[in-house]
Amino acid sequence: MPEFSFDVVSEFEGAELTNALDQARREVSTRFDFKGTEPTIERKGDVILVEASTEDRARAAVQVLIEKAARRSLPAKLFKPSEPKTVGKGRGLVEVSLNAGISDELAKSLQKKARVVAPKVQVRIQGDQLRVTAREKDSLQAVIKALREDDSIPVPLQFTNYR
């Protein structure tokens, strides 16, 4: 009997993130409510630094970034903004860390959740991804549905290599 499988990964498209950052920069530089606040949005590795004249404007610029990312199919779970802090000359700074990748603890938790939904599936942890296999497509689809609807999972999940 054939076996069906899919992979669970947590990653994002780098080009889409770059496009979302560019669009957010363009919007905050032209919007009236950001006039005179001199907002900046910079990416440094896995952290995005959003700075503006006040903490509130920095928080608003983060919201613009998340909206632009959503339009480019990047989930809001990808962004973990820190509390705004005041830096030199009273400017507000928000550090937004990119929240992607499946840790070992999260992989074990996802493994348990998949087995609760469909006890006959096999879930193997392969580095930072999970391979879910079963004899019936219905049980695989039930696992995908359960993981998609679970809001307690802290990272965005994608389901690839469905065979």
PDB file of C-alpha atoms in Angstrom:
ATOM      1  CA  MET A   1       0.000   0.000   0.000  1.00  0.00           C
ATOM      2  CA  PRO A   2       1.400   3.455  -0.833  1.00  0.00           C
ATOM      3  CA  GLU A   3       2.375   5.887   1.880  1.00  0.00           C
ATOM      4  CA  PHE A   4       1.620   9.594   1.687  1.00  0.00           C
ATOM      5  CA  SER A   5       3.668  12.311   3.370  1.00  0.00           C
ATOM      6  CA  PHE A   6       4.296  16.018   3.797  1.00  0.00           C
ATOM      7  CA  ASP A   7       6.852  18.226   5.555  1.00  0.00           C
ATOM      8  CA  VAL A   8       6.134  20.860   8.195  1.00  0.00           C
ATOM      9  CA  VAL A   9       8.580  23.788   8.032  1.00  0.00           C
ATOM     10  CA  SER A  10       8.766  27.322   9.378  1.00  0.00           C
ATOM     11  CA  GLU A  11      10.521  29.633   6.966  1.00  0.00           C
ATOM     12  CA  PHE A  12       9.877  32.824   5.037  1.00  0.00           C
ATOM     13  CA  GLU A  13      10.652  34.158   1.585  1.00  0.00           C
ATOM     14  CA  GLY A  14      13.583  36.587   1.935  1.00  0.00           C
ATOM     15  CA  ALA A  15      12.695  38.486  -1.230  1.00  0.00           C
ATOM     16  CA  GLU A  16       9.124  39.038  -0.025  1.00  0.00           C
ATOM     17  CA  LEU A  17      10.427  40.373   3.299  1.00  0.00           C
ATOM     18  CA  THR A  18      12.741  42.777   1.451  1.00  0.00           C
ATOM     19  CA  ASN A  19       9.806  43.957  -0.678  1.00  0.00           C
ATOM     20  CA  ALA A  20       7.615  44.433   2.413  1.00  0.00           C
ATOM     21  CA  LEU A  21      10.380  46.458   4.098  1.00  0.00           C
ATOM     22  CA  ASP A  22      10.748  48.659   1.010  1.00  0.00           C
ATOM     23  CA  GLN A  23       7.001  49.245   0.793  1.00  0.00           C
ATOM     24  CA  ALA A  24       6.778  50.065   4.499  1.00  0.00           C
ATOM     25  CA  ARG A  25       9.684  52.541   4.189  1.00  0.00           C
ATOM     26  CA  ARG A  26       7.957  54.211   1.240  1.00  0.00           C
ATOM     27  CA  GLU A  27       4.627  54.466   3.046  1.00  0.00           C
ATOM     28  CA  VAL A  28       5.973  55.911   6.315  1.00  0.00           C
ATOM     29  CA  SER A  29       8.041  58.460   4.392  1.00  0.00           C
ATOM     30  CA  THR A  30       4.958  59.753   2.524  1.00  0.00           C
ATOM     31  CA  ARG A  31       2.115  59.414   5.053  1.00  0.00           C
ATOM     32  CA  PHE A  32       0.909  62.614   6.696  1.00  0.00           C
ATOM     33  CA  ASP A  33       0.777  61.218  10.249  1.00  0.00           C
ATOM     34  CA  PHE A  34       4.496  60.362  10.008  1.00  0.00           C
ATOM     35  CA  LYS A  35       5.475  63.841   8.760  1.00  0.00           C
ATOM     36  CA  GLY A  36       8.409  65.218  10.793  1.00  0.00           C
ATOM     37  CA  THR A  37       8.943  61.973  12.739  1.00  0.00           C
ATOM     38  CA  GLU A  38      11.807  60.803  10.488  1.00  0.00           C
ATOM     39  CA  PRO A  39      11.017  57.069  10.724  1.00  0.00           C
ATOM     40  CA  THR A  40      13.640  54.509   9.724  1.00  0.00           C
ATOM     41  CA  ILE A  41      13.230  50.783   9.111  1.00  0.00           C
ATOM     42  CA  GLU A  42      16.440  48.726   8.862  1.00  0.00           C
ATOM     43  CA  ARG A  43      17.095  45.000   8.765  1.00  0.00           C
ATOM     44  CA  LYS A  44      20.152  43.618  10.544  1.00  0.00           C
ATOM     45  CA  GLY A  45      20.215  39.846  10.182  1.00  0.00           C
ATOM     46  CA  ASP A  46      17.209  38.389  11.997  1.00  0.00           C
ATOM     47  CA  VAL A  47      16.253  41.706  13.618  1.00  0.00           C
ATOM     48  CA  ILE A  48      14.423  44.676  12.103  1.00  0.00           C
ATOM     49  CA  LEU A  49      15.055  48.028  13.808  1.00  0.00           C
ATOM     50  CA  VAL A  50      12.176  50.515  13.573  1.00  0.00           C
ATOM     51  CA  GLU A  51      12.960  54.012  14.836  1.00  0.00           C
ATOM     52  CA  ALA A  52      10.893  57.223  14.890  1.00  0.00           C
ATOM     53  CA  SER A  53      10.655  60.508  16.829  1.00  0.00           C
ATOM     54  CA  THR A  54       8.472  58.958  19.587  1.00  0.00           C
ATOM     55  CA  GLU A  55       7.694  55.482  20.876  1.00  0.00           C
ATOM     56  CA  ASP A  56       4.102  55.739  19.587  1.00  0.00           C
ATOM     57  CA  ARG A  57       5.235  56.598  16.056  1.00  0.00           C
ATOM     58  CA  ALA A  58       7.726  53.687  16.148  1.00  0.00           C
ATOM     59  CA  ARG A  59       4.903  51.352  17.209  1.00  0.00           C
ATOM     60  CA  ALA A  60       2.731  52.714  14.362  1.00  0.00           C
ATOM     61  CA  ALA A  61       5.574  52.140  11.879  1.00  0.00           C
ATOM     62  CA  VAL A  62       5.771  48.506  13.047  1.00  0.00           C
ATOM     63  CA  GLN A  63       2.033  48.168  12.329  1.00  0.00           C
ATOM     64  CA  VAL A  64       2.605  49.530   8.805  1.00  0.00           C
ATOM     65  CA  LEU A  65       5.396  46.959   8.339  1.00  0.00           C
ATOM     66  CA  ILE A  66       3.140  44.089   9.473  1.00  0.00           C
ATOM     67  CA  GLU A  67       0.334  45.270   7.147  1.00  0.00           C
ATOM     68  CA  LYS A  68       2.691  45.438   4.165  1.00  0.00           C
ATOM     69  CA  ALA A  69       4.088  42.000   5.016  1.00  0.00           C
ATOM     70  CA  ALA A  70       0.567  40.550   5.192  1.00  0.00           C
ATOM     71  CA  ARG A  71      -0.111  41.803   1.678  1.00  0.00           C
ATOM     72  CA  ARG A  72       3.003  39.959   0.535  1.00  0.00           C
ATOM     73  CA  SER A  73       1.820  36.669   2.107  1.00  0.00           C
ATOM     74  CA  LEU A  74       4.089  36.899   5.153  1.00  0.00           C
ATOM     75  CA  PRO A  75       2.190  35.897   8.328  1.00  0.00           C
ATOM     76  CA  ALA A  76       1.977  38.254  11.315  1.00  0.00           C
ATOM     77  CA  LYS A  77       3.390  35.472  13.544  1.00  0.00           C
ATOM     78  CA  LEU A  78       6.718  36.001  11.778  1.00  0.00           C
ATOM     79  CA  PHE A  79       7.235  39.336  13.553  1.00  0.00           C
ATOM     80  CA  LYS A  80       7.918  39.544  17.301  1.00  0.00           C
ATOM     81  CA  PRO A  81       8.136  43.253  18.241  1.00  0.00           C
ATOM     82  CA  SER A  82       9.786  44.155  21.529  1.00  0.00           C
ATOM     83  CA  GLU A  83       8.505  46.839  23.855  1.00  0.00           C
ATOM     84  CA  PRO A  84       9.378  50.317  22.520  1.00  0.00           C
ATOM     85  CA  LYS A  85      12.308  51.975  24.235  1.00  0.00           C
ATOM     86  CA  THR A  86      13.611  55.499  24.196  1.00  0.00           C
ATOM     87  CA  VAL A  87      17.015  56.078  22.639  1.00  0.00           C
ATOM     88  CA  GLY A  88      19.039  59.272  22.067  1.00  0.00           C
ATOM     89  CA  LYS A  89      17.139  62.603  21.823  1.00  0.00           C
ATOM     90  CA  GLY A  90      13.870  60.991  22.927  1.00  0.00           C
ATOM     91  CA  ARG A  91      13.508  58.868  19.793  1.00  0.00           C
ATOM     92  CA  GLY A  92      11.532  55.633  20.039  1.00  0.00           C
ATOM     93  CA  LEU A  93      13.034  52.307  18.957  1.00  0.00           C
ATOM     94  CA  VAL A  94      11.274  48.976  18.473  1.00  0.00           C
ATOM     95  CA  GLU A  95      13.290  45.838  17.758  1.00  0.00           C
ATOM     96  CA  VAL A  96      11.286  43.335  15.705  1.00  0.00           C
ATOM     97  CA  SER A  97      12.809  39.863  15.715  1.00  0.00           C
ATOM     98  CA  LEU A  98      12.004  37.442  12.913  1.00  0.00           C
ATOM     99  CA  ASN A  99      10.317  34.415  14.390  1.00  0.00           C
ATOM    100  CA  ALA A 100      10.963  31.458  12.070  1.00  0.00           C
ATOM    101  CA  GLY A 101      12.385  27.985  12.481  1.00  0.00           C
ATOM    102  CA  ILE A 102      11.227  25.002  14.481  1.00  0.00           C
ATOM    103  CA  SER A 103      13.112  24.421  17.735  1.00  0.00           C
ATOM    104  CA  ASP A 104      13.526  20.946  19.238  1.00  0.00           C
ATOM    105  CA  GLU A 105      10.909  21.591  21.962  1.00  0.00           C
ATOM    106  CA  LEU A 106       8.407  22.912  19.420  1.00  0.00           C
ATOM    107  CA  ALA A 107       9.073  19.927  17.145  1.00  0.00           C
ATOM    108  CA  LYS A 108       8.275  17.516  19.987  1.00  0.00           C
ATOM    109  CA  SER A 109       5.127  19.465  20.840  1.00  0.00           C
ATOM    110  CA  LEU A 110       3.984  19.426  17.184  1.00  0.00           C
ATOM    111  CA  GLN A 111       4.719  15.707  17.071  1.00  0.00           C
ATOM    112  CA  LYS A 112       2.416  15.121  20.061  1.00  0.00           C
ATOM    113  CA  LYS A 113      -0.336  17.332  18.589  1.00  0.00           C
ATOM    114  CA  ALA A 114      -0.218  15.433  15.292  1.00  0.00           C
ATOM    115  CA  ARG A 115      -0.498  12.069  17.065  1.00  0.00           C
ATOM    116  CA  VAL A 116      -3.482  13.276  19.120  1.00  0.00           C
ATOM    117  CA  VAL A 117      -5.340  14.217  15.931  1.00  0.00           C
ATOM    118  CA  ALA A 118      -4.436  11.071  13.992  1.00  0.00           C
ATOM    119  CA  PRO A 119      -2.835   8.287  16.083  1.00  0.00           C
ATOM    120  CA  LYS A 120      -1.782   6.260  13.020  1.00  0.00           C
ATOM    121  CA  VAL A 121       0.471   8.945  11.509  1.00  0.00           C
ATOM    122  CA  GLN A 122       4.224   8.734  11.859  1.00  0.00           C
ATOM    123  CA  VAL A 123       6.027  11.998  12.652  1.00  0.00           C
ATOM    124  CA  ARG A 124       9.813  12.162  12.300  1.00  0.00           C
ATOM    125  CA  ILE A 125      11.888  15.164  13.316  1.00  0.00           C
ATOM    126  CA  GLN A 126      14.488  15.995  10.650  1.00  0.00           C
ATOM    127  CA  GLY A 127      16.532  18.967  11.829  1.00  0.00           C
ATOM    128  CA  ASP A 128      14.285  22.019  11.706  1.00  0.00           C
ATOM    129  CA  GLN A 129      11.431  20.293   9.873  1.00  0.00           C
ATOM    130  CA  LEU A 130       8.985  17.458  10.523  1.00  0.00           C
ATOM    131  CA  ARG A 131       8.081  14.666   8.083  1.00  0.00           C
ATOM    132  CA  VAL A 132       4.556  13.353   8.596  1.00  0.00           C
ATOM    133  CA  THR A 133       3.654  10.061   6.874  1.00  0.00           C
ATOM    134  CA  ALA A 134       0.501   7.941   6.836  1.00  0.00           C
ATOM    135  CA  ARG A 135      -1.311   5.380   4.704  1.00  0.00           C
ATOM    136  CA  GLU A 136      -4.414   7.561   4.309  1.00  0.00           C
ATOM    137  CA  LYS A 137      -4.542  11.065   2.886  1.00  0.00           C
ATOM    138  CA  ASP A 138      -7.482  11.895   5.153  1.00  0.00           C
ATOM    139  CA  SER A 139      -5.392  11.575   8.313  1.00  0.00           C
ATOM    140  CA  LEU A 140      -2.681  13.794   6.811  1.00  0.00           C
ATOM    141  CA  GLN A 141      -5.272  16.410   5.924  1.00  0.00           C
ATOM    142  CA  ALA A 142      -6.677  16.238   9.463  1.00  0.00           C
ATOM    143  CA  VAL A 143      -3.182  16.897  10.872  1.00  0.00           C
ATOM    144  CA  ILE A 144      -2.668  19.884   8.532  1.00  0.00           C
ATOM    145  CA  LYS A 145      -6.065  21.316   9.508  1.00  0.00           C
ATOM    146  CA  ALA A 146      -5.378  20.905  13.242  1.00  0.00           C
ATOM    147  CA  LEU A 147      -1.930  22.536  13.020  1.00  0.00           C
ATOM    148  CA  ARG A 148      -3.256  25.429  10.899  1.00  0.00           C
ATOM    149  CA  GLU A 149      -6.047  26.179  13.358  1.00  0.00           C
ATOM    150  CA  ASP A 150      -3.877  25.939  16.500  1.00  0.00           C
ATOM    151  CA  ASP A 151      -3.150  29.498  17.686  1.00  0.00           C
ATOM    152  CA  SER A 152      -0.804  28.335  20.466  1.00  0.00           C
ATOM    153  CA  ILE A 153       1.965  27.569  17.945  1.00  0.00           C
ATOM    154  CA  PRO A 154       4.351  30.556  18.171  1.00  0.00           C
ATOM    155  CA  VAL A 155       5.809  30.362  14.636  1.00  0.00           C
ATOM    156  CA  PRO A 156       4.207  30.410  11.189  1.00  0.00           C
ATOM    157  CA  LEU A 157       4.040  26.918   9.660  1.00  0.00           C
ATOM    158  CA  GLN A 158       4.126  25.884   6.010  1.00  0.00           C
ATOM    159  CA  PHE A 159       3.260  22.443   4.665  1.00  0.00           C
ATOM    160  CA  THR A 160       5.487  21.364   1.761  1.00  0.00           C
ATOM    161  CA  ASN A 161       6.251  18.263  -0.339  1.00  0.00           C
ATOM    162  CA  TYR A 162       2.734  16.854  -0.069  1.00  0.00           C
ATOM    163  CA  ARG A 163       2.926  13.460  -1.793  1.00  0.00           C
TER     164      ARG A 163
END
